[in-house]
Amino acid sequence: LFPYTTLFRSRSPTLMASWTPTSWRGKPSQQMAEYEDKAAAAATFAKLGKLPGLVQPAEVDRLRTVLAAAANGERFIIQGGDCAERFIDCEPDRLDAQLKLLLQMGAIVAQSTGLPSVNIARIAGQYGKPRSKPTEMHPEMGEIMSFKGDNINGYEPKERKWDSARLLEGYFHSSATLNYLRGLTTAGDLGAMSQVSAGELGAEAAKVAKAISSSKPSADFAEFFTSHEGMQLDLEEALTRKVGSAYYNLSCHMLWIGDRTRQLDGGHVEYFRGIANPVGCKVGPSMKNEELQELVKILNPDKVEGKLVLITRYGAGKIESMLPGHIEAVKASGVPVVWQCDGVHGNTVTAKCPGNLKTRDLNEVLSECTQAVAIHKRCGSVLAGVHLEMSGQATITECIGGATTEAMLPNNYETYCDPRLNFSQAIEAAFKISAAVQENPPAKRARARSEERRVGKECRS
Ligand code: PEP
Ligand code: CO
């Protein structure tokens, strides 16, 4: 396990010399909330700047190490959770369910594929949302601000004003959440938490579920990391701490840049390039090959393994035409990346049921993830894991698939933002994604490298 500072090589002294936790301020930044009461906001950020980090630098380093292993085909990442985590969900039953789902999915992957999982929750800070439109129309109130996550404004139409005091509430909810989750994994009933059910998924899945349920949970079973989208840069700056000569964002282990804020010359890319945490970047269908090549060089200037996660999210119908080009572009850059497939964000549709609810079909989600496994294999690359929006709640009806039909969506649709797979849909996803990995086992990268020249052409098939 290497602390980040020892991984730095002096290849880019000029570039890094100009980085500070505040250097993003000189660049245009999308999706930032602005606060009318400047004095109150200043007091909030000053307070956030003094509070203790929620995670330890050594844990952040550990995540980078296991992500590097996943990129090398030796582990598999399950990252998931709510689209918008809510303050009201900071309740023991909900947190139990959310953690149980994530750990069970990791266990299914590990048991099925033989690759230990890397379990990353979208939790304890996933309180900010980027929005396509800053405002929306309300039938009685007219034009109101869009909901941007509990960190920024309230979901109730009359609470839409941006309020910096919410950021402190966000910190304390993150802290309570993380404290509770850590307790569960150190002193909770892991035996109960690892009782996996394969439902109607067939004999092979039942065998895997039985093997997990009947064995003593390993240390790997209970290991988890936290993550959120790093969107409000003033917040992230306030939560950044200098450790030795490196800067860690100690609000969580991993942060990612959203598809709407990944401009090469923007504030988000600037902030993310300098922190020691593993950082993700969403890669949607509008990403050009040359742009991606530039981006990976900026975000991982020292070519650190396990540092940069590219989270592709094209849609099941687009991945085949987009991903091979992106893989080739990144290979040509020489920058090591961790490839992850977000199977949900490119597959959001409006349902025909009453209320025009946003939904996703589990089949489309699985199609994008399993195509990703096969395309990476074909291109001599490795799919290191998946990224999903999912809930430990068994009864929600937000996505179509399994026992949930389109007509059932209004029955229990509770998300404030994007639709999430429910418990059984997410477990089904874990089994089916594991099966795809079993069919296309990752080649160790040493081998992949020697095959690179040959694969370069085939990849375009
Ligand atoms: C998200 O992950 O919730 C999200 C908004 O994704 P994207 O930036 O890929 O649209
Ligand atoms: Co989302």
PDB file of C-alpha atoms and ligand atoms in Angstrom, residues 82-84 122 126 129 282 342 344-345 358 360 389 417-419, ligand 2:
ATOM      1  CA  ASP A  82     -29.159   6.221  -4.967  1.00  0.00           C
ATOM      2  CA  CYS A  83     -29.166   8.753  -7.756  1.00  0.00           C
ATOM      3  CA  ALA A  84     -29.951  11.419  -5.159  1.00  0.00           C
ATOM      4  CA  ARG A 122     -22.893   6.052  -3.676  1.00  0.00           C
ATOM      5  CA  GLN A 126     -24.370  11.878  -2.705  1.00  0.00           C
ATOM      6  CA  LYS A 129     -27.460  16.685  -8.475  1.00  0.00           C
ATOM      7  CA  LYS A 282     -18.430   9.988 -16.717  1.00  0.00           C
ATOM      8  CA  ASP A 342     -22.503   2.785 -15.857  1.00  0.00           C
ATOM      9  CA  VAL A 344     -28.097   3.099 -16.132  1.00  0.00           C
ATOM     10  CA  HIS A 345     -27.611   6.714 -17.227  1.00  0.00           C
ATOM     11  CA  LYS A 358     -38.652   8.360 -15.876  1.00  0.00           C
ATOM     12  CA  ARG A 360     -35.139   2.171 -17.087  1.00  0.00           C
ATOM     13  CA  GLU A 389     -28.320   3.306  -9.441  1.00  0.00           C
ATOM     14  CA  CYS A 417     -34.184  12.046  -9.270  1.00  0.00           C
ATOM     15  CA  ASP A 418     -33.351   9.045 -11.493  1.00  0.00           C
ATOM     16  CA  PRO A 419     -35.098   5.645 -11.220  1.00  0.00           C
TER      17      PRO A 419
HETATM   18 CO    CO B   2     -28.608   9.564 -11.761  1.00  0.00          CO
END
